Coordinates of C-alpha atoms in Angstrom, one line a residue:
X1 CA -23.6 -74.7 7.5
X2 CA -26.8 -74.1 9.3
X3 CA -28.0 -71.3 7.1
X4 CA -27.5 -74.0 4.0
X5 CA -29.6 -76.4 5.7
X6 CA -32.4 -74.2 7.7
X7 CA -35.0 -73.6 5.5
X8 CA -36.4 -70.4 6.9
X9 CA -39.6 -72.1 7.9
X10 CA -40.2 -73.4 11.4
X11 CA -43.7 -75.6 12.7
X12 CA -45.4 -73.9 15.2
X13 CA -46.7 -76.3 17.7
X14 CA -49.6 -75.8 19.9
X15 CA -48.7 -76.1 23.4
X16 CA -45.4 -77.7 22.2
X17 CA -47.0 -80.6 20.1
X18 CA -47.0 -81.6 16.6
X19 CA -49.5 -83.9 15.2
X20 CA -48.9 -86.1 12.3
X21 CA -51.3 -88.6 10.9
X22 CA -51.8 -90.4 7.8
X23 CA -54.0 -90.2 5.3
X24 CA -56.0 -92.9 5.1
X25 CA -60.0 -92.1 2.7
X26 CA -60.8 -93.1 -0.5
X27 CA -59.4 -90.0 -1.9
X28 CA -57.1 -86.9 -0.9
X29 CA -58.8 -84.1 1.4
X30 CA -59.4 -80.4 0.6
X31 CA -57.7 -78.2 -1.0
X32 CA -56.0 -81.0 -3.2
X33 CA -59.2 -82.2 -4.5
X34 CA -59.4 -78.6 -6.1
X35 CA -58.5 -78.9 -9.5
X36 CA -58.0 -74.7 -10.0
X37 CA -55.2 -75.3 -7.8
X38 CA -53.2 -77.9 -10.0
X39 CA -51.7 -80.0 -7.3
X40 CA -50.4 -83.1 -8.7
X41 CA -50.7 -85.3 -6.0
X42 CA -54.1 -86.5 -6.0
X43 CA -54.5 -88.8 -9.3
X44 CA -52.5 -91.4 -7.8
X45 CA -53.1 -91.0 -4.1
X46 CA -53.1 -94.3 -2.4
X47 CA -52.1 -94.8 1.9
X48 CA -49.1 -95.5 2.7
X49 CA -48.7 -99.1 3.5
X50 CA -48.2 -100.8 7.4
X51 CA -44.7 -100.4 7.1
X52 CA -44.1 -97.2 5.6
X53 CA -46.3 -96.2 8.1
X54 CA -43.9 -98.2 11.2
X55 CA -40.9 -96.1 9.6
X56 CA -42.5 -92.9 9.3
X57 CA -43.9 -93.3 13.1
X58 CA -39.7 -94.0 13.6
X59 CA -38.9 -90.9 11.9
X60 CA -41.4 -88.8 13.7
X61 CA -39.5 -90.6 17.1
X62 CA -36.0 -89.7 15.6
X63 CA -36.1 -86.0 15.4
X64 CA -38.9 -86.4 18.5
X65 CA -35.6 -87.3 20.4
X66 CA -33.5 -84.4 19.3
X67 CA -35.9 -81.0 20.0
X68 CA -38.3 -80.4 22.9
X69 CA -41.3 -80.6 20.6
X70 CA -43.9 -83.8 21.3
X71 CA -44.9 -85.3 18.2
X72 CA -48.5 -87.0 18.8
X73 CA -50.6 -89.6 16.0
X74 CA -53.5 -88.6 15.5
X75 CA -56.5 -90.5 13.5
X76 CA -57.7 -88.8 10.8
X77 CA -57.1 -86.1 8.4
X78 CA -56.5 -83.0 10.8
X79 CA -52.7 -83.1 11.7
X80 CA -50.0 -81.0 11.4
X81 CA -48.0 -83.3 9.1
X82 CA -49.9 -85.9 6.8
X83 CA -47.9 -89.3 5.3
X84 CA -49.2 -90.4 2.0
X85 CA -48.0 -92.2 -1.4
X86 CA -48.9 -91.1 -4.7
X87 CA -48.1 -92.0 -8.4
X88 CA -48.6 -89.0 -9.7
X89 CA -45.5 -86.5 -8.8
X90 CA -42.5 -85.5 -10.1
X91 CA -40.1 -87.5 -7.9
X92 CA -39.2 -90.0 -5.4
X93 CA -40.5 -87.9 -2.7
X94 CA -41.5 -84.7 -1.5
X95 CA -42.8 -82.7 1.3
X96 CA -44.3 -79.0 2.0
X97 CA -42.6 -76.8 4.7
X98 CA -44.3 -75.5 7.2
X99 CA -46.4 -72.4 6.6
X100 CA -45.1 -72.3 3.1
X101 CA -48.0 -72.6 1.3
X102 CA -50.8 -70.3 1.2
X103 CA -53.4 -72.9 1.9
X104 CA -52.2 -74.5 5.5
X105 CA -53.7 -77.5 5.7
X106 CA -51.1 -78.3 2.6
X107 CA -48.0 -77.0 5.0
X108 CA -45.9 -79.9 6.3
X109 CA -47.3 -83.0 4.2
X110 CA -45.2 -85.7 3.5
X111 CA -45.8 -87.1 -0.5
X112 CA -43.7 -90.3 -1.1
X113 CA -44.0 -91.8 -4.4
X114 CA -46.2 -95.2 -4.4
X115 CA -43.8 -98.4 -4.2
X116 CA -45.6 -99.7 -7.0
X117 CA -44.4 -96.7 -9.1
X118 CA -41.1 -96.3 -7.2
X119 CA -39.6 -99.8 -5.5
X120 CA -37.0 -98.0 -3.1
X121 CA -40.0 -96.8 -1.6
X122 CA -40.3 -100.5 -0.1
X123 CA -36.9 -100.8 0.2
X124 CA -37.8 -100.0 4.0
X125 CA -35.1 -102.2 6.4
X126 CA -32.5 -99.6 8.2
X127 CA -30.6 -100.1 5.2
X128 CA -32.9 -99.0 2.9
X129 CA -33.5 -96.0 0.6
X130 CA -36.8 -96.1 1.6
X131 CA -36.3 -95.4 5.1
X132 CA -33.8 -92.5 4.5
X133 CA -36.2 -91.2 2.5
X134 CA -39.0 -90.6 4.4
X135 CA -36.2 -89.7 7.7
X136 CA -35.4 -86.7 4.9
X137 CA -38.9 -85.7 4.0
X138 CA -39.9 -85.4 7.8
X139 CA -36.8 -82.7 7.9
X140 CA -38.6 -80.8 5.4
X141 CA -41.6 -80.7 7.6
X142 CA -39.9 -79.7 10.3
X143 CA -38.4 -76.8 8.3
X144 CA -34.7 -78.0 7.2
X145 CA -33.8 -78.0 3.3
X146 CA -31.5 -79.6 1.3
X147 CA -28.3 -77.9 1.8
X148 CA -27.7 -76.5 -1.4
X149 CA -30.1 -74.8 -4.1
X150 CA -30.7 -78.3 -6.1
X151 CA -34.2 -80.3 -6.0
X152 CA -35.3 -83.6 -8.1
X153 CA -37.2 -82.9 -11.2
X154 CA -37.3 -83.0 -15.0
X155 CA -34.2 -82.5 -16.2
X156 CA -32.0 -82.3 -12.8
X157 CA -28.6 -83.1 -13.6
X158 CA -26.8 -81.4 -10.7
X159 CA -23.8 -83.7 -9.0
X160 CA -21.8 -82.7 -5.9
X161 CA -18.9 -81.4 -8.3
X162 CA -21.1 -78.4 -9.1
X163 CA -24.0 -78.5 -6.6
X164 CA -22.3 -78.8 -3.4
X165 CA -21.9 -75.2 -2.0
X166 CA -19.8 -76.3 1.0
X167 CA -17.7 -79.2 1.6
X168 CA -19.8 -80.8 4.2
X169 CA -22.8 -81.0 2.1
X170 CA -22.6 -85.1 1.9
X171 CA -25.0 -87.9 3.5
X172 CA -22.0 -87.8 6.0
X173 CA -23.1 -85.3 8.1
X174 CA -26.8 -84.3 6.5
X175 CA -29.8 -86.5 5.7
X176 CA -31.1 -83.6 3.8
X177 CA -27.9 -84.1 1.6
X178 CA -28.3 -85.7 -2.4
X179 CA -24.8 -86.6 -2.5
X180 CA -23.1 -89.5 -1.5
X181 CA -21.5 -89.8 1.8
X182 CA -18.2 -90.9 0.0
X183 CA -18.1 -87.7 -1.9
X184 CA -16.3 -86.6 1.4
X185 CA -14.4 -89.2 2.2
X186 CA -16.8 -92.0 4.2
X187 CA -18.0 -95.2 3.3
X188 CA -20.8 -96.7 5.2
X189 CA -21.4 -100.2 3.7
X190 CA -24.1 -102.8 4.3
X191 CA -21.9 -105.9 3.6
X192 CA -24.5 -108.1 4.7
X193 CA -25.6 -107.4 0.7
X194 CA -22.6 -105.8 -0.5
X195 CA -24.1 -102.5 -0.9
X196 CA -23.1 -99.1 -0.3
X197 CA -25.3 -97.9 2.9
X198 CA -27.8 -94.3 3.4
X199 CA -27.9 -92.6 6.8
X200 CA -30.6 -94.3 9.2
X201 CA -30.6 -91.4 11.5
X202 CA -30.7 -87.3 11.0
X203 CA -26.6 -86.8 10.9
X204 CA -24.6 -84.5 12.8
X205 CA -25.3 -81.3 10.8
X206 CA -28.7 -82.1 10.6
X207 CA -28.7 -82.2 14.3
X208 CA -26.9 -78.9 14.7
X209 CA -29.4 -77.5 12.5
X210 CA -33.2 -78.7 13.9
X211 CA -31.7 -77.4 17.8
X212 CA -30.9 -74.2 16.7
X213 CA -34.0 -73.6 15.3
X214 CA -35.9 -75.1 17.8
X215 CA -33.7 -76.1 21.1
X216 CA -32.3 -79.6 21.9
X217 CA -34.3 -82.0 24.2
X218 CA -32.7 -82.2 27.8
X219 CA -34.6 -85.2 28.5
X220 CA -33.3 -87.5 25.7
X221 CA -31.6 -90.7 27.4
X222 CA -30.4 -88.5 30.3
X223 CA -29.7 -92.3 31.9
X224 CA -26.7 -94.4 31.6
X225 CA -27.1 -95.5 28.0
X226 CA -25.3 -98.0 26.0
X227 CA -25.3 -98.1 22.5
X228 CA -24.3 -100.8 19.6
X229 CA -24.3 -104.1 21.7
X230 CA -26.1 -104.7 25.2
X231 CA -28.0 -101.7 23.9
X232 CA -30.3 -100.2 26.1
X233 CA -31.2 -97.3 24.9
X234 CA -34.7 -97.9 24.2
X235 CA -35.0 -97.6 20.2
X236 CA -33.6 -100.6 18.4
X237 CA -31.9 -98.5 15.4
X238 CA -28.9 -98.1 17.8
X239 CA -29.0 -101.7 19.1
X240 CA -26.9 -103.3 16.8
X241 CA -28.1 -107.2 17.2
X242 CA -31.0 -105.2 15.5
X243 CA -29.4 -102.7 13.5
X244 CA -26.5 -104.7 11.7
X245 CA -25.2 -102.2 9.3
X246 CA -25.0 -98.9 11.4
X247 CA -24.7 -95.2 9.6
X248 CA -26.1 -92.6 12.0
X249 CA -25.7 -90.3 14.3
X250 CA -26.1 -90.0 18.4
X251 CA -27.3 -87.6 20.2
X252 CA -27.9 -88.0 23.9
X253 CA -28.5 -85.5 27.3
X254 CA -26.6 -87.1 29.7
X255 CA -25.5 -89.8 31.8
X256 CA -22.4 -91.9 32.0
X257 CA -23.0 -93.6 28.1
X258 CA -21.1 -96.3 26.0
X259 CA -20.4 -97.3 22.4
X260 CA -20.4 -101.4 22.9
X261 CA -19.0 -102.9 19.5
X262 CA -18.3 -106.2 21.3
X263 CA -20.8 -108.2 19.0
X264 CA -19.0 -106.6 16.3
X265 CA -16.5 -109.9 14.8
X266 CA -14.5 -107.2 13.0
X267 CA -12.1 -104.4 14.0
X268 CA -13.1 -101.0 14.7
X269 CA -12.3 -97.6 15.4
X270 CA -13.9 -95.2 17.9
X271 CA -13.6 -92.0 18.4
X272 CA -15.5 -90.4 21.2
X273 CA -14.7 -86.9 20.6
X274 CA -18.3 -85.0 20.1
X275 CA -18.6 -84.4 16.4
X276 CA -16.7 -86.6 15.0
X277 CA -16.8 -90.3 13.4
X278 CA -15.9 -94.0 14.3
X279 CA -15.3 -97.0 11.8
X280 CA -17.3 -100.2 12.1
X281 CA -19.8 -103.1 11.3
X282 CA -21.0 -106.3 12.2
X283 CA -19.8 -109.2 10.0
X284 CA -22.3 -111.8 8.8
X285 CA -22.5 -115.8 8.8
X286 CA -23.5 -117.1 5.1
X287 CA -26.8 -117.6 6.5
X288 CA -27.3 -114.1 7.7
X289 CA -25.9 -112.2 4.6
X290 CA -28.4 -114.8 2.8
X291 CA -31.3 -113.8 4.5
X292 CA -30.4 -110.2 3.9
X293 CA -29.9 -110.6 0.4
X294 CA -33.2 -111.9 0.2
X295 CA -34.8 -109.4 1.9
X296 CA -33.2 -106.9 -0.8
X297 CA -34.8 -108.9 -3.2
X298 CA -38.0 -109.0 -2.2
X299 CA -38.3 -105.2 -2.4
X300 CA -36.4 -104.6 -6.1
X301 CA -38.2 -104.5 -9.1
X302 CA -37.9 -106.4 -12.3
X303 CA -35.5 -103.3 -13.8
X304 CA -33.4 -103.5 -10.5
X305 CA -33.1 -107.5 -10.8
X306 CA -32.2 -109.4 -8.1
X307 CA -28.6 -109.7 -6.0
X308 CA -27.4 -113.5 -6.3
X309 CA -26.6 -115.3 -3.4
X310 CA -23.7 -115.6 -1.6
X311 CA -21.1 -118.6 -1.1
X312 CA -18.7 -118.6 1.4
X313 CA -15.8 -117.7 -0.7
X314 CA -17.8 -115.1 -2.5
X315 CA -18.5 -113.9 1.1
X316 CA -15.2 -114.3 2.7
X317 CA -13.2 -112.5 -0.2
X318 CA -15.5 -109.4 0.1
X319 CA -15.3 -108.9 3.6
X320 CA -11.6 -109.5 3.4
X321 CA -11.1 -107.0 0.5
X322 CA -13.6 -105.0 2.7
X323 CA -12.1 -105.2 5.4
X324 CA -8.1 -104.2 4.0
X325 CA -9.6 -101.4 1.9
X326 CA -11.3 -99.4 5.2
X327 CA -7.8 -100.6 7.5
X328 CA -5.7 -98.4 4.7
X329 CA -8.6 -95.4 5.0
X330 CA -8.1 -95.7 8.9
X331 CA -4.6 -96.1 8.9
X332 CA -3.9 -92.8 6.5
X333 CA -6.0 -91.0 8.7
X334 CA -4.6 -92.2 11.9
X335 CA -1.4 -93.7 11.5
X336 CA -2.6 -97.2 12.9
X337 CA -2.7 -100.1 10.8
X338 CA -5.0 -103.5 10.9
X339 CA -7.9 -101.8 11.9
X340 CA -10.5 -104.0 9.4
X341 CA -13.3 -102.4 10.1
X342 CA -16.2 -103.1 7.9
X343 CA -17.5 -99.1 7.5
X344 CA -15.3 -96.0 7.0
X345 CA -16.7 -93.0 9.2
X346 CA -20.6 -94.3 9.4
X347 CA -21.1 -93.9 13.4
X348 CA -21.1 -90.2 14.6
X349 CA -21.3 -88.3 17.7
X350 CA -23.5 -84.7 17.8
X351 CA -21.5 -82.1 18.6
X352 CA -23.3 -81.2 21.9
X353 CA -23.3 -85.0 23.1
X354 CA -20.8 -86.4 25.4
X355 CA -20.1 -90.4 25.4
X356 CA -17.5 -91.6 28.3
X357 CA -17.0 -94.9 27.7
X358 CA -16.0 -97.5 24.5
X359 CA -16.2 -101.0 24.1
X360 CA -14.1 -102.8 20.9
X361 CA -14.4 -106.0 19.5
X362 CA -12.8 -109.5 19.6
X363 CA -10.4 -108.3 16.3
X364 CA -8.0 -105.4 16.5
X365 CA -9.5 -102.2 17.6
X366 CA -8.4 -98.4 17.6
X367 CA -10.8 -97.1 20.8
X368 CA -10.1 -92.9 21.3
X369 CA -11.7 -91.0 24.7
X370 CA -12.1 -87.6 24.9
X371 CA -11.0 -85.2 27.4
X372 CA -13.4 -86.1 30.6
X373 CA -12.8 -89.6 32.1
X374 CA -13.4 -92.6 30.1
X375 CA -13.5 -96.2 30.2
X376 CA -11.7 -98.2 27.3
X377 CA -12.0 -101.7 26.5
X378 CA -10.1 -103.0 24.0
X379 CA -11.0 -106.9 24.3
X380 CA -9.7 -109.4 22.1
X381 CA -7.1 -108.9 19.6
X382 CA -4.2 -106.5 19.5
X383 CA -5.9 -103.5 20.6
X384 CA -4.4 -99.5 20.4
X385 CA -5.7 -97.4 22.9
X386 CA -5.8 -93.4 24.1
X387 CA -7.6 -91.5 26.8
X388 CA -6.6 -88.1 25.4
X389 CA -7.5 -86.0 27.9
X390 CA -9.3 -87.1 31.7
X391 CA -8.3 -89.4 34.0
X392 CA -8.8 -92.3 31.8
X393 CA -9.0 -96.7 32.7
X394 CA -8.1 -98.2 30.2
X395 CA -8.4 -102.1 29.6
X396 CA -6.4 -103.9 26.7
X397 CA -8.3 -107.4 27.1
X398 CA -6.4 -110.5 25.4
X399 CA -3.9 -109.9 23.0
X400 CA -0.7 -107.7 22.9
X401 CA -2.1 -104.4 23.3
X402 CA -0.6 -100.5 23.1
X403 CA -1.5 -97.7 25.4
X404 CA -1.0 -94.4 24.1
X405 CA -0.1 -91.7 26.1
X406 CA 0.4 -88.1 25.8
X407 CA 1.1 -85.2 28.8
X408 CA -2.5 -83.5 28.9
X409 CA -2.2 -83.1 32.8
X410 CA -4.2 -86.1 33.4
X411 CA -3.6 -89.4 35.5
X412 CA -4.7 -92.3 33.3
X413 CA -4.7 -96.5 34.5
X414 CA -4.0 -99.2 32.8
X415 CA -6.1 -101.8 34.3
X416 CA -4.9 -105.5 33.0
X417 CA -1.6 -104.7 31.9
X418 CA 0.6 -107.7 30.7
X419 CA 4.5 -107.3 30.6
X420 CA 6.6 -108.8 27.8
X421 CA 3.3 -108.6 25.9
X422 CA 1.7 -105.0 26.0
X423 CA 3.4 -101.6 25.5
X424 CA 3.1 -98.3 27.2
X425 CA 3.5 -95.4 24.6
X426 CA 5.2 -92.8 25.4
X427 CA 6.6 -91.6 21.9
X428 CA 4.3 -88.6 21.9
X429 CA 5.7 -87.3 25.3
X430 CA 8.2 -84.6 25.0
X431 CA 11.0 -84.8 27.1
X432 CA 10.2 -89.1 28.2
X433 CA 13.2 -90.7 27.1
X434 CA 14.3 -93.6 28.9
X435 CA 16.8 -91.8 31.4
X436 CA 13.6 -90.0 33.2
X437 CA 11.0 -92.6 33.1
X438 CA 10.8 -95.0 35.9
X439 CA 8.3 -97.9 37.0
X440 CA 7.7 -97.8 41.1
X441 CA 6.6 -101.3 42.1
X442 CA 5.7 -100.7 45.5
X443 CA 3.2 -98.3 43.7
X444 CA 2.6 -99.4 40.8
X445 CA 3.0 -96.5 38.8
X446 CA 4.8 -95.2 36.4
X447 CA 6.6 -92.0 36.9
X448 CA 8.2 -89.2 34.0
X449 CA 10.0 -86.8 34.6
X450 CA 9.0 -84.5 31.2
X451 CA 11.3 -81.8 31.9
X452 CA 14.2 -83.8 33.5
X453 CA 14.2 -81.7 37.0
X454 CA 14.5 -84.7 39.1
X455 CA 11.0 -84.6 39.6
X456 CA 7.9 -86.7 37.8
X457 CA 5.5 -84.6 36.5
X458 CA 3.5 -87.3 34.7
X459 CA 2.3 -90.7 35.9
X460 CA 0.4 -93.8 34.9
X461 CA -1.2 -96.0 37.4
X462 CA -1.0 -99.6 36.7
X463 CA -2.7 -103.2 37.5
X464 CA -1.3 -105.9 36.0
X465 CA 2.1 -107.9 36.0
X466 CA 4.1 -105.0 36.6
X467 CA 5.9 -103.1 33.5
X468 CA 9.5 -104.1 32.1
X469 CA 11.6 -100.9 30.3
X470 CA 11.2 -103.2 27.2
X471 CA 7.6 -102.7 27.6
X472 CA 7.9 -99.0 27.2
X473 CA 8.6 -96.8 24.0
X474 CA 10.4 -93.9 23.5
X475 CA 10.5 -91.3 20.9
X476 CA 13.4 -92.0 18.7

């Protein structure tokens, strides 16, 4: 997968820092203004606006976080990477690699087409093609491709059916991919408009890909980071008060870190196994899907038209038939139903990243660890919870909650445990029928004997109102 998405070409940066400017005159510089050299940029060169300028400064910050390069503005015309808009090329953007072209000062310049010409282009909110866009074209500077042998032009009919050259090659897992995240399987939604949603963030592959060519950052929140609610990790893409309508990726260097859906008003599923995906959203009042839709308005174009605006039973049947479709996704893939999560697989971890802690919401929630210790907090509703691996605390909240359990040689806690309302699962423990599982209250910890001895070989730790055998399941 890396050799798809590596283009061959890598920035060299002076003393470890790439410059990046935008072009700004009455007219493009150099060798573009020769006409023996045919570029088409130049006839419709305009500056990129204030706030294609704001994303592209965020783009620049996005894959700043993930390598240990230092990317620097610079006024003027003299940078290693130049932003401009144009009306005059053969697409909706493009970009040079570096040191691909004979002529430099051309290698790494960033070529959107001009709003004016193109309206996606100011289509720029986190939900926007706009922003994805120029988050993709800054990977071409930087040296990664698209991950198959396709490009936009005359003609181009291509379509993941016979362009894809490996099954990950999806907006999924790639910025740098054409083709639709739901091509493999996802479905990352902006419901605040009712639209399907583009990645906000260089995705997981996309990650893989810019480190090995160039190393990851060690110094990238190496802190104690939350992100989604109570975010602070510094960059309001992952702070999700902000960022309503998540699809990206996280990377981060170290620390004891959390995914916080607690704002979220709709179930969710985490996962925080590195390199893999979690389900959720944030669901909107009238008045904030409203505004949103507005907002999408103000960017389209006469051929686009505008969206309508909501009602509240126009809203409330969406997110409800929203809501079952991505609980039947979840449940196939998990076995857990009434998870009514407003995104299918739109939040992902890096592969190299580990996150220790997750946070659900006030609906019912699916919350996963991993295998080093992790905090789990299930909140309202009727939660499901696992530790997987590590010595794992795990909090149910309010409602009648399930705690999963498997033998993995760990010593997990159940911190709030409520008997006659919450249940300990032991159905995927071999050998932890009822005859061999007993509850010490003097204690407080449940003890299994797996491989009926006489002596426990797995326990669970618990704080709460003691545990009931009718609060415990068995394997059938």
């Amino acid at each position: 997968m890396i050799d798809h998405i590596d283009s061959g070409y890598s920035l060299t940066a002076k003393n470890g820092i790439v410059t990046y400017s935008f072009l700004d005159g009455p007219h493009t510089i150099g060798i573009y203004n020769n006409p023996k050299e045919g570029f088409p940029e130049p006839g419709g060169y305009t500056p990129m606006s204030a706030a294609e300028q704001a994303v592209a400064r965020e783009a620049m910050h996005l894959w700043d976080d993930l390598i240990p390069l230092s990317f620097v503005e610079k006024n003027g015309n003299g940078a290693d990477i130049l932003f401009a808009n144009t009306t005059t090329g053969p697409a909706q953007a493009w970009a040079y690699y570096p040191d691909q072209h004979k002529y430099g000062k051309v290698a790494s310049d960033v070529w959107t087409a001009d709003p004016t010409d193109n309206w996606t282009n100011q289509w720029l909110n986190y939900s926007g093609y706009g922003w994805t866009t120029i988050v993709h074209e800054t990977g071409h500077t930087l040296g990664l491709s698209h991950p198959g042998a396709y490009n936009f032009g005359p003609g181009f009919a291509v379509n993941y059916t016979n362009g894809a050259e490996y099954a990950q090659d999806s907006r999924q897992f790639s910025i740098m991919s054409y083709w639709s995240a739901t091509e493999t399987g996802a479905r990352p939604l902006d419901v605040w408009v009712g639209l399907a949603n583009y990645p906000q963030t260089p995705m997981i592959d996309d990650i893989l890909t810019i480190q090995a060519k160039y190393g990851a950052d060690p110094t990238t929140r190496v802190g104690n980071t939350t992100y989604g609610f109570n975010s602070n990790a510094g960059d309001a893409i992952y702070d999700f008060t902000k960022n309503h309508s998540p699809t990206l990726a996280i990377y981060d260097a170290g620390g004891n870190d959390t995914i916080d859906m607690s704002g979220s008003n709709s179930g969710v599923f985490l996962d925080l196994h590195a390199g893999s995906f979690s389900s959720g959203g944030v669901k909107p009042t009238l008045a904030q899907a409203n505004a949103a839709t507005d907002e999408f308005n103000a960017a389209t174009d006469a051929t686009q038209g505008d969206f309508a605006p909501w009602t509240q039973a126009s809203l409330d049947d969406y997110l409800s038939a929203v809501g079952t479709n991505r609980a039947a996704q979840i449940q196939a893939m998990t076995g857990v139903s009434g998870i009514n999560a407003l995104s299918f697989e739109n939040l992902s971890i890096a592969y190299n990243t580990t996150i220790e802690n997750a946070t659900g919401s006030s609906a019912r929630d699916l919350l996963w660890g991993n295998d080093v210790a992790n905090v789990l907090k299930g909140l309202g509703g009727n939660d499901v919870l696992k530790g997987f691996g590590g010595n794992d605390t795990l909090y149910g909240g309010d409602g009648n909650d399930t705690f999963v359990f498997a033998k993995d040689g760990s010593t997990d806690k159940v911190a709030d445990f409520q008997t006659g309302m919450d249940k300990l699962d032991l159905t995927g423990v071999d050998g932890a029928t009822a005859a061999y599982v007993t509850y010490d209250a003097g204690s407080h910890q449940v003890r299994i004997d797996t491989d009926h001895n006489g002596v426990a070989d797995m326990f669970i730790n618990i704080a709460g109102t003691g545990v009931a055998a009718s609060d415990i399941l068995f394997h059938a």
